[in-house]
PDB file of C-alpha atoms and ligand atoms in Angstrom:
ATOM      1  CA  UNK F 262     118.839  70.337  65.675  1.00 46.00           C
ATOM      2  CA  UNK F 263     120.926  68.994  68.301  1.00 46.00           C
ATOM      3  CA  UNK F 264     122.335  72.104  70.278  1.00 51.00           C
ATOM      4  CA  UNK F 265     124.114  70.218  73.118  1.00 50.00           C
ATOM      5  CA  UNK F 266     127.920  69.566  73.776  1.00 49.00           C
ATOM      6  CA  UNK F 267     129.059  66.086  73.197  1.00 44.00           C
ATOM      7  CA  UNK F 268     129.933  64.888  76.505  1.00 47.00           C
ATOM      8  CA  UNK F 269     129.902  61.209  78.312  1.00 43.00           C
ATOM      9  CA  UNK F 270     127.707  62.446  81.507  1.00 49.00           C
ATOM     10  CA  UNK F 271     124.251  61.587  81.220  1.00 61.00           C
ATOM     11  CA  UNK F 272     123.626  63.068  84.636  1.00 88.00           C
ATOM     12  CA  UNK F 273     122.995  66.945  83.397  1.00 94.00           C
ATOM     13  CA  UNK F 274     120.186  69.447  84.294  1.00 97.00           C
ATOM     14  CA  UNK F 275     117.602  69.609  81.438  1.00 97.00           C
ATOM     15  CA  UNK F 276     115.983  72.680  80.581  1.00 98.00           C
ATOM     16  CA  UNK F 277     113.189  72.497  82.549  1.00 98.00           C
ATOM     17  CA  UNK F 278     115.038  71.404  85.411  1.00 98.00           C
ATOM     18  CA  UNK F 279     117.197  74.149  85.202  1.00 98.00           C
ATOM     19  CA  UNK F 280     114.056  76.507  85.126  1.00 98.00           C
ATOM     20  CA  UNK F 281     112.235  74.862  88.555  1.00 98.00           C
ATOM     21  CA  UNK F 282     115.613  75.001  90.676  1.00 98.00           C
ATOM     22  CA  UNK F 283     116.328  78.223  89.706  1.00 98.00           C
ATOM     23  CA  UNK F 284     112.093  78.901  90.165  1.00 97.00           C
ATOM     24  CA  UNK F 285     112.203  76.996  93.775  1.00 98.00           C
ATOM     25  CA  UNK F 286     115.079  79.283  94.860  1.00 97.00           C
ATOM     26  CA  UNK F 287     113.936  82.897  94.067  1.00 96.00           C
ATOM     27  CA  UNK F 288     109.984  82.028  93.571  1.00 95.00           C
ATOM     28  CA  UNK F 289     108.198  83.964  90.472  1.00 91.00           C
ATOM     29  CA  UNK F 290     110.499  87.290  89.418  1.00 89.00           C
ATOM     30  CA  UNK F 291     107.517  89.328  88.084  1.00 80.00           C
ATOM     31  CA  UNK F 292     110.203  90.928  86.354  1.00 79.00           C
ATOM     32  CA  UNK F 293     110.962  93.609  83.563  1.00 71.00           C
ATOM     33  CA  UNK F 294     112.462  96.738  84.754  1.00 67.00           C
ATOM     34  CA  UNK F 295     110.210  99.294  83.196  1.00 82.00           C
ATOM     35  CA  UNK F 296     106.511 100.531  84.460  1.00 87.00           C
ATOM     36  CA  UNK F 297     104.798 100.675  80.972  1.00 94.00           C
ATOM     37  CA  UNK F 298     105.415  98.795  78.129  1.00 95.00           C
ATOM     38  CA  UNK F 299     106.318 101.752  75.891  1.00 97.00           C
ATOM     39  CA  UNK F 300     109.283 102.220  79.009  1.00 96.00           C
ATOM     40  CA  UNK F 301     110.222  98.368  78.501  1.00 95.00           C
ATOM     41  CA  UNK F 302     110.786  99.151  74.937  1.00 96.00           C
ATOM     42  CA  UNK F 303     112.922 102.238  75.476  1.00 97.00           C
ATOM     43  CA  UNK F 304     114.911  99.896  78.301  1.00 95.00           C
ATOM     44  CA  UNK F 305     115.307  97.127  75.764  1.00 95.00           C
ATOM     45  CA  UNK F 306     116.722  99.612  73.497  1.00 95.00           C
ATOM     46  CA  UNK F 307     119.145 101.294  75.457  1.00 95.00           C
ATOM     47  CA  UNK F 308     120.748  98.209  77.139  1.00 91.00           C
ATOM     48  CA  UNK F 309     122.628  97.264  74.630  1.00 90.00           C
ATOM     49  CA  UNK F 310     125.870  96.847  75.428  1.00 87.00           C
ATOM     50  CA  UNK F 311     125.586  98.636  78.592  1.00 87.00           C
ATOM     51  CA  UNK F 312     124.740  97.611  82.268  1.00 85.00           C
ATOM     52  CA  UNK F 313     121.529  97.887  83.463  1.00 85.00           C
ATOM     53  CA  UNK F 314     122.184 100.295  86.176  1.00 88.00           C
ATOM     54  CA  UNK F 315     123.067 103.376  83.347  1.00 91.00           C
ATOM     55  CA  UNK F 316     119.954 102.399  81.839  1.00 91.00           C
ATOM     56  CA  UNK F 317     118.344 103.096  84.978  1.00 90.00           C
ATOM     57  CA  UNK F 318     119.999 106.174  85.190  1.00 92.00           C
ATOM     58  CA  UNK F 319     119.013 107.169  81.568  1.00 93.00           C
ATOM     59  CA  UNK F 320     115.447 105.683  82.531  1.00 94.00           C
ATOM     60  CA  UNK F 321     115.149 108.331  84.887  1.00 94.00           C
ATOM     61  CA  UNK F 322     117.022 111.492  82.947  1.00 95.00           C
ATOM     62  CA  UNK F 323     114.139 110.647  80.256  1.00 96.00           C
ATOM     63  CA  UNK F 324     111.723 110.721  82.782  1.00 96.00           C
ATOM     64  CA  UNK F 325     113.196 114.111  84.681  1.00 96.00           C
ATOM     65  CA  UNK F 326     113.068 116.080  80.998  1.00 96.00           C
ATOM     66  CA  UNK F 327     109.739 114.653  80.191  1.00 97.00           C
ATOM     67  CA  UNK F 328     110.718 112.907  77.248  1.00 97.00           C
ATOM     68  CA  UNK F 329     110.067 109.229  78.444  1.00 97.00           C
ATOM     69  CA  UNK F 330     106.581 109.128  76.062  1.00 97.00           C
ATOM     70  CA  UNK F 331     106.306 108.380  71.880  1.00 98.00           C
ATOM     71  CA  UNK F 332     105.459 111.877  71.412  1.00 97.00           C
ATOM     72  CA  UNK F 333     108.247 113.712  72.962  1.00 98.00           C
ATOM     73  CA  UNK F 334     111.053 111.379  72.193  1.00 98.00           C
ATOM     74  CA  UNK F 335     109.598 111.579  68.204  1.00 98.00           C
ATOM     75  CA  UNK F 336     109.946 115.622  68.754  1.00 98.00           C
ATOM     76  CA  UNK F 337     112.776 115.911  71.279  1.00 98.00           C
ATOM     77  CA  UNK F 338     116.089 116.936  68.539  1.00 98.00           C
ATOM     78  CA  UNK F 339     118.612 114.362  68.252  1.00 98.00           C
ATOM     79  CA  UNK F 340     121.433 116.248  69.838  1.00 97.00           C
ATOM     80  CA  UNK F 341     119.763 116.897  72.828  1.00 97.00           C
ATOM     81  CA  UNK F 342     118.332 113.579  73.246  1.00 97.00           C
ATOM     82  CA  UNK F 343     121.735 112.221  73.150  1.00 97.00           C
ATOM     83  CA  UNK F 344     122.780 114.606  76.025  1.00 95.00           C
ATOM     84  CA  UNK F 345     120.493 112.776  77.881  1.00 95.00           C
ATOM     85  CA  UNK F 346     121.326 109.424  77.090  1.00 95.00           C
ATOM     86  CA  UNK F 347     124.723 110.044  78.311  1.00 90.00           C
ATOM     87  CA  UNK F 348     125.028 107.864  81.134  1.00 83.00           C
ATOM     88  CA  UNK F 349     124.442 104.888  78.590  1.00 87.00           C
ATOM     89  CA  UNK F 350     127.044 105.251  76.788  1.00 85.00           C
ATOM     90  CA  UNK F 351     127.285 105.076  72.972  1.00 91.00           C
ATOM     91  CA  UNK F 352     124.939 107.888  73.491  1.00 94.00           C
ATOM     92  CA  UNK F 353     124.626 109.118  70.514  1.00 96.00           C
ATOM     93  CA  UNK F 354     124.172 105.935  68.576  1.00 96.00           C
ATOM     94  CA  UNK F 355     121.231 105.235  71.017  1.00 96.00           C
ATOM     95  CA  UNK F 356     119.727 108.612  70.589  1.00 97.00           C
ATOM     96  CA  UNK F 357     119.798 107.827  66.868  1.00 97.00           C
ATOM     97  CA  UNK F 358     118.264 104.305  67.280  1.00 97.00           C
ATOM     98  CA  UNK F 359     115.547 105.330  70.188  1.00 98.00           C
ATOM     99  CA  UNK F 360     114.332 108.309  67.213  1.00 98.00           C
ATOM    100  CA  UNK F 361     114.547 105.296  65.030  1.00 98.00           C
ATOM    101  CA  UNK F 362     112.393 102.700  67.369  1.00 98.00           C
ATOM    102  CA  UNK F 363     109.730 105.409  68.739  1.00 98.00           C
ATOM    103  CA  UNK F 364     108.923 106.358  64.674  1.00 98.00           C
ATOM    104  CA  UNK F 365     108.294 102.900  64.031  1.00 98.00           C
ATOM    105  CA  UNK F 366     106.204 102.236  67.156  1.00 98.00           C
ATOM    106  CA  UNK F 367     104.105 105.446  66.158  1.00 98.00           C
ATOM    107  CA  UNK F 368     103.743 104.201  62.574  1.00 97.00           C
ATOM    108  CA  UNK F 369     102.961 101.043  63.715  1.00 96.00           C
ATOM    109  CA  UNK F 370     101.116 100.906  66.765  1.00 96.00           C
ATOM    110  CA  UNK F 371      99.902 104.214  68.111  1.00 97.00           C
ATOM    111  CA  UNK F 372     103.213 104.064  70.220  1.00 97.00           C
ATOM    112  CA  UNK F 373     102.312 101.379  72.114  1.00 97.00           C
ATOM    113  CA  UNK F 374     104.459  98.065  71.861  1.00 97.00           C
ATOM    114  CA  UNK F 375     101.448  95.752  73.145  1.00 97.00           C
ATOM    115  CA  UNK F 376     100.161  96.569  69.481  1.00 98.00           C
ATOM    116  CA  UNK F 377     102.416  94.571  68.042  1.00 98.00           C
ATOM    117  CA  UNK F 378     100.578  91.636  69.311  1.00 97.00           C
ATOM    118  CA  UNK F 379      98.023  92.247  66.139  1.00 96.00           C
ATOM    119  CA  UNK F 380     100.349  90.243  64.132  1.00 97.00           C
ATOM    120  CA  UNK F 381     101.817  86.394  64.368  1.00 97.00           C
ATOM    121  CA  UNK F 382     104.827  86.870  66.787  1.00 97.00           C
ATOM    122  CA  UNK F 383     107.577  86.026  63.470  1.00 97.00           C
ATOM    123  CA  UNK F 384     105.531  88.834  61.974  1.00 98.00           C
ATOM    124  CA  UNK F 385     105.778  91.565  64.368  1.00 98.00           C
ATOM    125  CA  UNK F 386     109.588  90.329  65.084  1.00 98.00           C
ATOM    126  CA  UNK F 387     110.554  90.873  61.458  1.00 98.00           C
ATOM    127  CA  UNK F 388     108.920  94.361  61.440  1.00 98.00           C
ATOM    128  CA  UNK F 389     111.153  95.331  64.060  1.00 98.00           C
ATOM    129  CA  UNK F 390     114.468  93.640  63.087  1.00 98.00           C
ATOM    130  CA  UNK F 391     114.316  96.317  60.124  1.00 98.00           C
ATOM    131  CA  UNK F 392     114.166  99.346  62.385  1.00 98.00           C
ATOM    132  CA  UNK F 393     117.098 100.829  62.286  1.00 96.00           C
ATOM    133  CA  UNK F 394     119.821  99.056  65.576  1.00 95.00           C
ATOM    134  CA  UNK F 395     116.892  96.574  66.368  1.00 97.00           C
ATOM    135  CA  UNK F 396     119.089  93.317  66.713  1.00 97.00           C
ATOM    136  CA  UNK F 397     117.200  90.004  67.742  1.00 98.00           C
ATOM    137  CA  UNK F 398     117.923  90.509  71.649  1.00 97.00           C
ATOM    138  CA  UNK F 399     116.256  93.681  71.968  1.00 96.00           C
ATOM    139  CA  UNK F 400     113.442  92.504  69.397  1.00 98.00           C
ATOM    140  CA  UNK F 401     112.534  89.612  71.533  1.00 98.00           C
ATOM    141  CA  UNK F 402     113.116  91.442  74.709  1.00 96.00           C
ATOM    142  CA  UNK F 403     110.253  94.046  73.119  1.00 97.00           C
ATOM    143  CA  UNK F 404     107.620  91.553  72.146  1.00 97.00           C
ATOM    144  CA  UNK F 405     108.153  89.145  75.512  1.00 96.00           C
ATOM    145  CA  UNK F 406     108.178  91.750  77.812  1.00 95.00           C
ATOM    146  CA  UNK F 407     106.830  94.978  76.167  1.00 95.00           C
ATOM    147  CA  UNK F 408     103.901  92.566  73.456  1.00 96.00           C
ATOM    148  CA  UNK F 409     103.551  89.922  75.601  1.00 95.00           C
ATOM    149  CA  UNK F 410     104.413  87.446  72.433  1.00 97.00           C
ATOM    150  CA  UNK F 411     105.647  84.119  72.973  1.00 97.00           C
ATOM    151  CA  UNK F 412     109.151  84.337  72.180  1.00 98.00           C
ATOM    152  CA  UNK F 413     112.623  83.549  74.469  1.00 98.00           C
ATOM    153  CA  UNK F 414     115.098  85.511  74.454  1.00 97.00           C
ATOM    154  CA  UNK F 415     118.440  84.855  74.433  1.00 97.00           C
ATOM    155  CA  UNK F 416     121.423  86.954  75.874  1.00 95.00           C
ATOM    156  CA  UNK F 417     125.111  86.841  77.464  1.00 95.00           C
ATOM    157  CA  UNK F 418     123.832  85.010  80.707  1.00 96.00           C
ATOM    158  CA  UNK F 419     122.131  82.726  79.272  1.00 97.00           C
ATOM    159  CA  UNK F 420     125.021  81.564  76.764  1.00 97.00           C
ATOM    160  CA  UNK F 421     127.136  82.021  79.645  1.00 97.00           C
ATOM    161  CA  UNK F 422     125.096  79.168  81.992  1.00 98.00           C
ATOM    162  CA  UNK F 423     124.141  76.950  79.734  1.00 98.00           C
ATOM    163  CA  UNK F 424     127.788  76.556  78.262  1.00 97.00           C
ATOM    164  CA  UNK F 425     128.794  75.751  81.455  1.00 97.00           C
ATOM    165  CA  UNK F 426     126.165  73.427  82.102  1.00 97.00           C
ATOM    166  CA  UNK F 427     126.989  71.843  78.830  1.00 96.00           C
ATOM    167  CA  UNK F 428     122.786  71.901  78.061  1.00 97.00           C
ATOM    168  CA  UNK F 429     124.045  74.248  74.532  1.00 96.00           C
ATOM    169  CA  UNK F 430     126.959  75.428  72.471  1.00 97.00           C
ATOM    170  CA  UNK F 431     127.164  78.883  73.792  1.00 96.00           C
ATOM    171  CA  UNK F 432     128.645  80.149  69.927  1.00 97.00           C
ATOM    172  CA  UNK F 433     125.945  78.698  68.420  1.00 98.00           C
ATOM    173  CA  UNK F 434     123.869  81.337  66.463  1.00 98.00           C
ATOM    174  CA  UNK F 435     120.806  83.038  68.722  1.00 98.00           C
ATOM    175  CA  UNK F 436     118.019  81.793  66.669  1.00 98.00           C
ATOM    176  CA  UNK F 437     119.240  78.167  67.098  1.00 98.00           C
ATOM    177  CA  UNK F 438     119.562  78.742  70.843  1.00 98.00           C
ATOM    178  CA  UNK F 439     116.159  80.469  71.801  1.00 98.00           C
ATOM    179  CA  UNK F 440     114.828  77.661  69.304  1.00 98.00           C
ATOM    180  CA  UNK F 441     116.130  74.831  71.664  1.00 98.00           C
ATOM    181  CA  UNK F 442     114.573  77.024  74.790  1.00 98.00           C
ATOM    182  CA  UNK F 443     111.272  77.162  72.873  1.00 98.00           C
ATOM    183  CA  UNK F 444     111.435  73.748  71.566  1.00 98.00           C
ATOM    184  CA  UNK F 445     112.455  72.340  75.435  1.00 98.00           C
ATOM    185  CA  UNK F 446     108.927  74.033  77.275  1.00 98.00           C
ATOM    186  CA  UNK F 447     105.475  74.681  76.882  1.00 98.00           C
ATOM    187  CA  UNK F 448     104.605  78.002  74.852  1.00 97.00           C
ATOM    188  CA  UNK F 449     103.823  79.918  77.564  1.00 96.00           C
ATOM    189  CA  UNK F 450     104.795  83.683  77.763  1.00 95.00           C
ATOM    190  CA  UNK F 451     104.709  83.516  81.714  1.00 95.00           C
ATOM    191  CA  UNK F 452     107.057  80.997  81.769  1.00 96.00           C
ATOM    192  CA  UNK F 453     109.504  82.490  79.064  1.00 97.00           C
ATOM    193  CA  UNK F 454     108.924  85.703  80.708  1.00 95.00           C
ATOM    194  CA  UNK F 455     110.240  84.388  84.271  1.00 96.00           C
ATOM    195  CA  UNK F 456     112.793  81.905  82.876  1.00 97.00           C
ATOM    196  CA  UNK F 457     115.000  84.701  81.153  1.00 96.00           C
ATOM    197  CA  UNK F 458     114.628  86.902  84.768  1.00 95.00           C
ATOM    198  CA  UNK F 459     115.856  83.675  86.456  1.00 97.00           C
ATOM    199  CA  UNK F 460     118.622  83.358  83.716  1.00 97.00           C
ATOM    200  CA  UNK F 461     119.649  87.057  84.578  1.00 94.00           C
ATOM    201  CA  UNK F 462     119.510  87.283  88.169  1.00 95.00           C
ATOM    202  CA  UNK F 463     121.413  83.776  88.574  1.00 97.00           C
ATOM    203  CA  UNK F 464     124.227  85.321  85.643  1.00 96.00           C
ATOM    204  CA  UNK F 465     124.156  88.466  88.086  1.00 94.00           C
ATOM    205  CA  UNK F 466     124.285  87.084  91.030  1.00 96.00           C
ATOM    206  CA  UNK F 467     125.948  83.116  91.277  1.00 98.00           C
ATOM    207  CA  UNK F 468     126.826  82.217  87.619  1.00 98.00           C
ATOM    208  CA  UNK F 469     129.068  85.332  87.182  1.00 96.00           C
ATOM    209  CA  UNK F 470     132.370  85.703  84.865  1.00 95.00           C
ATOM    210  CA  UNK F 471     134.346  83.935  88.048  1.00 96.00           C
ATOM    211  CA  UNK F 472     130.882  81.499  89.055  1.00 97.00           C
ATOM    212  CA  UNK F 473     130.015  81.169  92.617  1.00 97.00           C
ATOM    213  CA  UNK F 474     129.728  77.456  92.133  1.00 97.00           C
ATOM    214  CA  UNK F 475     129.662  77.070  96.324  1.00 96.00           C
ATOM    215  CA  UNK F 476     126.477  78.799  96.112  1.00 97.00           C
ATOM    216  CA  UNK F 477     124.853  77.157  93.033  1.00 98.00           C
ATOM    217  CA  UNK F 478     121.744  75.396  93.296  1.00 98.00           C
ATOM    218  CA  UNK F 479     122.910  74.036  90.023  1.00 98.00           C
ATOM    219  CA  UNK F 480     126.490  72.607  90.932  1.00 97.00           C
ATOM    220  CA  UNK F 481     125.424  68.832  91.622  1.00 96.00           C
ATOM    221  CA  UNK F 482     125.237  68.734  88.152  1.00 96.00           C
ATOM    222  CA  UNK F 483     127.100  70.739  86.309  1.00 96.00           C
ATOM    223  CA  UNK F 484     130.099  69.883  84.424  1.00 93.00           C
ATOM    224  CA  UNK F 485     131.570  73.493  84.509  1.00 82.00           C
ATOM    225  CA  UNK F 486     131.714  73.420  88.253  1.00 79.00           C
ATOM    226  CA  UNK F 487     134.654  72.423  90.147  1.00 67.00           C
ATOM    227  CA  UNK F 488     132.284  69.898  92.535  1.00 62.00           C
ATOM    228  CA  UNK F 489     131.559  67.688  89.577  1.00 63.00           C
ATOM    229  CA  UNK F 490     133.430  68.582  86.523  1.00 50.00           C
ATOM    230  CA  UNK F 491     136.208  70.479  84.921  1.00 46.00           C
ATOM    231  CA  UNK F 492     136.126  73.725  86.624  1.00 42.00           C
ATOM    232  CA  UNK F 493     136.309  75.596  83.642  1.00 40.00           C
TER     233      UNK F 493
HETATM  234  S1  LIG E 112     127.740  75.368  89.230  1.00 51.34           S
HETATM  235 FE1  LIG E 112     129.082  77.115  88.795  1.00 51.34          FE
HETATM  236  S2  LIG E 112     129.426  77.089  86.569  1.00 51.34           S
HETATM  237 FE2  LIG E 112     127.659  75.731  87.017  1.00 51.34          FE
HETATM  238  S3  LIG E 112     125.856  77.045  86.747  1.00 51.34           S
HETATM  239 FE3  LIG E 112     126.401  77.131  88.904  1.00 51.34          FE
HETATM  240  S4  LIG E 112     127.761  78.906  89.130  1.00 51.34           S
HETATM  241 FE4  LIG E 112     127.641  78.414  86.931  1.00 51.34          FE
END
């Protein structure tokens, strides 16, 4: 399915291309904030909607009450879970959906996300889409980065960049976007792992709500900056 913006320059970054500027600049990200891959789980969860420094925050309250493994957070009450959560925000939704997420990974896999890798990646992905405030962001984010599964996830930077870039509809529905990532590069979970970092850091840091397009290793050809195209 064609995913692109109908537009008259043939002179746009592809998706690779995008990937080895944005690689040459910052070198390999080794990235996923979280030291196990129970933590990256947890992280995955309680991002939603919230900036990654109060998940750091709430990383570390977990961590300070002894809570941050499967068994406590299955045993820990609700109520004071969420007190903990509070720098999130939406605390006590996320309390309810991190009880939600640690049962299933118990159930499931000894409380250890890697297990998920026992099943086809689709497999394991549908599993956790019907735990309870699993959407397909923080599913993918837990089998890339806490499985190891080949699977790209898609998120507000990366509909952000690309729009601009004019490389994808940015409205388009996630599954049709993280397939044209897939579909665009060779199935390789390194690669998908340090492509979304990239994407991140360059939506944190350059490609922001008002873009840095001066300092863009991407402006030369991209329609969305003011050097070559619209400015919008
Ligand atoms: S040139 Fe500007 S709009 Fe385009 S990707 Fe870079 S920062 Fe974003």
């Amino acid at each position: 399915m064609n995913t692109r913006r109908p537009s008259s320059s043939d002179t746009r970054w592809t998706i690779p291309e995008v990937y080895r500027r944005l690689r040459a600049l910052r070198g390999d990200l080794h990235w996923w904030p979280g030291e196990t891959p129970f933590e990256v789980a947890v992280g995955a969860l309680l991002t939603q909607n919230t900036a990654w420094t109060h998940v750091e925050r709430a990383i570390e309250a977990l961590k300070a009450a002894s809570l941050l493994s499967p068994e406590a957070l299955a045993s820990v009450p609700e109520p004071e879970l969420a007190e903990v959560l509070r720098p999130v925000g939406y605390f006590r939704v996320k309390a309810r959906r991190l009880k939600a997420l640690v049962d299933f990974l118990i159930r499931c896999c000894d409380g250890d996300p890697r297990r998920l890798a026992r099943w086809p990646v689709l497999e394991a992905r549908q599993r956790l889409l019907e735990v309870h405030g699993v959407g397909r962001e923080t599913a993918d984010s837990i089998l890339l980065y806490g499985a190891g599964l080949p699977i790209f996830v898609i998120d507000a930077y990366t509909r952000r960049i690309f729009g601009r870039l004019a490389l994808l509809d940015p409205n388009r529905d996630y599954d049709v976007l993280r397939q044209a990532f897939e579909d665009a590069l060779p199935r390789d979970v390194a690669l998908w792992n340090d492509y979304h970092a990239q994407v991140v850091i360059h939506g944190k840091e350059v490609c922001r709500p008002r873009p840095r397009c001066g300092e863009c290793v991407l402006a030369s050809r991209c329609p969305g900056s003011p050097q070559t195209g619209s400015g919008r």
